[in-house]
């Protein structure tokens, strides 16, 4: 089985969030299971820097571009997964974030940058890139890759396509002029194709045209079919429900393993949980918090955006800061939240410490050094940080939503007694519900034996890619079977007729 991953980020080349973890970890897990998974992504300056040895292997024939487009081939460090970088300096050779400029605004030419990625993917997929390799499956991820299934759907024969929804709230919306400027097939301008309320929506290319859709957790796969979580695309997703499956993300347990983690002051395991204390002391020191082993230390790492419930934490702070706890936050995102958190850290010095920025190593140390990990997301497609927390014996407090609901088992008296509990789960997206959950955690924390049992129960859960990679393989195999000549059709029915999008009815 040959699978081409098309993505806008893949760890360790480039990463801004969970998407990067998945597009680095899943191909490696598939490869370990005998699947020839390869990755195609833009040759961002940072990706080239982290890529190691690269060699040009193909030159792509793409019309109307001012400079040649080449594919640079490399191997993902530590994973033996082959990748190709789409090298076109005018689009990708710039510093920093793959999506945003230094002022936090989307790059002005994002539509053209990711259309180019999709066009390059289509050429590789159709065997028109001059490579001696053609995929059976093209697996695309999030809006940046949405045009690839749409372009491939215009071709025959073609490989089957899978589109994974990591976050439906990012849709790649652009004005109609952009559609024209991109020179896309005119028939794609229709609300049954790429048009969404008068705009071009890259994500619809995936949602409408991919042969199969996946979402990154079973609960999220259900939630996105409702108005509350569908972002206007719930109608389309209901229409395609038969082809949509929730597959939980896994974690790369070579990278996220407290027994081997080189970022930690001291490595530890479920058997030697006591060694975690050294990491807590180191983290308190690093964050400038008092070195007090008795006070529970709550960690938080993530993008500082509305989705992650940062406002809930800010609103809950006056109450939280009356509780016997320390709070250490690492994140970057909306300027308003960054400013508010900095101000709060100044106000609650010694209790709340904030690091604004992106720091992979520090993220590991927060997981290793915290007693508790807070993730009060308003919505959460899967969430990886709660999985890392479980692995690190850092008990998660999460909202009952999306992948958080699928992975954390609330410490109710019954679940605690049965040894099933792994964290604390609250319902309403309200500061009061958040502080109540923190209060429950602090109460249990005082009972060290029960607390350690809870932490160990989380550490024993297996969230490695083992199960999820097998599910993806099954999905791919089903698609390849449906495409085989015996079945006599190209990719199986995919329910593409009469699409309704959200409130367009
Ligand atoms: P999302 O994909 O919505 O950002 P996830 O929980 O799925 O959220 O994944 C977030 C990933 O990004 C984790 O690996 C987390 O450690 C990492 N991350 C997020 N923000 C930061 C940051 N400021 N510094 C370091 N790592 C971060």
Short mmCIF file of C-alpha atoms in Angstrom, two decimals, residues 142 165-171 203 215-217 219-224 226-231 303 305-312 334 337 375-384 386 398-406 426-430:
data_model
loop_
_atom_site.label_atom_id
_atom_site.label_comp_id
_atom_site.label_asym_id
_atom_site.label_seq_id
_atom_site.Cartn_x
_atom_site.Cartn_y
_atom_site.Cartn_z
CA UNK A 142 -7.17 20.28 6.81
CA UNK A 165 -10.60 17.04 9.55
CA UNK A 166 -8.26 18.17 12.30
CA UNK A 167 -10.12 21.41 12.91
CA UNK A 168 -13.27 22.43 11.05
CA UNK A 169 -13.16 26.00 12.30
CA UNK A 170 -10.29 26.81 9.92
CA UNK A 171 -11.84 26.71 6.47
CA UNK A 203 -11.88 22.96 3.07
CA UNK A 215 -12.26 13.35 11.93
CA UNK A 216 -9.67 13.01 14.66
CA UNK A 217 -11.94 11.55 17.33
CA UNK A 219 -17.01 12.36 19.38
CA UNK A 220 -15.77 15.17 17.10
CA UNK A 221 -16.99 13.17 14.08
CA UNK A 222 -20.47 13.32 15.61
CA UNK A 223 -20.25 16.90 16.91
CA UNK A 224 -19.37 18.43 13.53
CA UNK A 226 -24.49 19.59 14.60
CA UNK A 227 -25.03 23.35 14.32
CA UNK A 228 -23.11 23.88 17.57
CA UNK A 229 -19.85 22.49 16.18
CA UNK A 230 -20.43 22.36 12.42
CA UNK A 231 -19.35 25.95 11.59
CA UNK A 303 -2.37 27.98 21.32
CA UNK A 305 -7.09 31.16 21.13
CA UNK A 306 -10.79 31.19 22.00
CA UNK A 307 -11.06 27.47 21.18
CA UNK A 308 -8.76 26.59 24.05
CA UNK A 309 -10.89 28.32 26.71
CA UNK A 310 -8.19 30.86 27.61
CA UNK A 311 -10.94 33.33 28.50
CA UNK A 312 -12.43 30.81 30.91
CA UNK A 334 -4.05 36.05 20.10
CA UNK A 337 -4.88 36.86 25.50
CA UNK A 375 -7.34 21.90 29.12
CA UNK A 376 -10.69 23.71 29.32
CA UNK A 377 -11.32 23.80 25.55
CA UNK A 378 -14.60 25.08 24.13
CA UNK A 379 -14.16 22.52 21.40
CA UNK A 380 -11.36 20.04 20.88
CA UNK A 381 -11.21 17.85 17.76
CA UNK A 382 -8.87 15.39 19.48
CA UNK A 383 -6.34 17.16 21.66
CA UNK A 384 -2.89 15.72 22.14
CA UNK A 386 -4.24 15.59 27.48
CA UNK A 398 -10.63 18.78 30.74
CA UNK A 399 -14.00 19.85 29.37
CA UNK A 400 -16.35 17.13 28.23
CA UNK A 401 -16.03 17.84 24.52
CA UNK A 402 -14.57 16.21 21.38
CA UNK A 403 -11.51 14.08 21.85
CA UNK A 404 -11.21 15.16 25.49
CA UNK A 405 -14.48 13.37 26.20
CA UNK A 406 -13.18 10.28 24.40
CA UNK A 426 -16.37 19.23 33.61
CA UNK A 427 -19.31 20.16 31.43
CA UNK A 428 -20.35 23.78 31.08
CA UNK A 429 -17.88 26.17 29.38
CA UNK A 430 -18.04 28.43 32.41
#
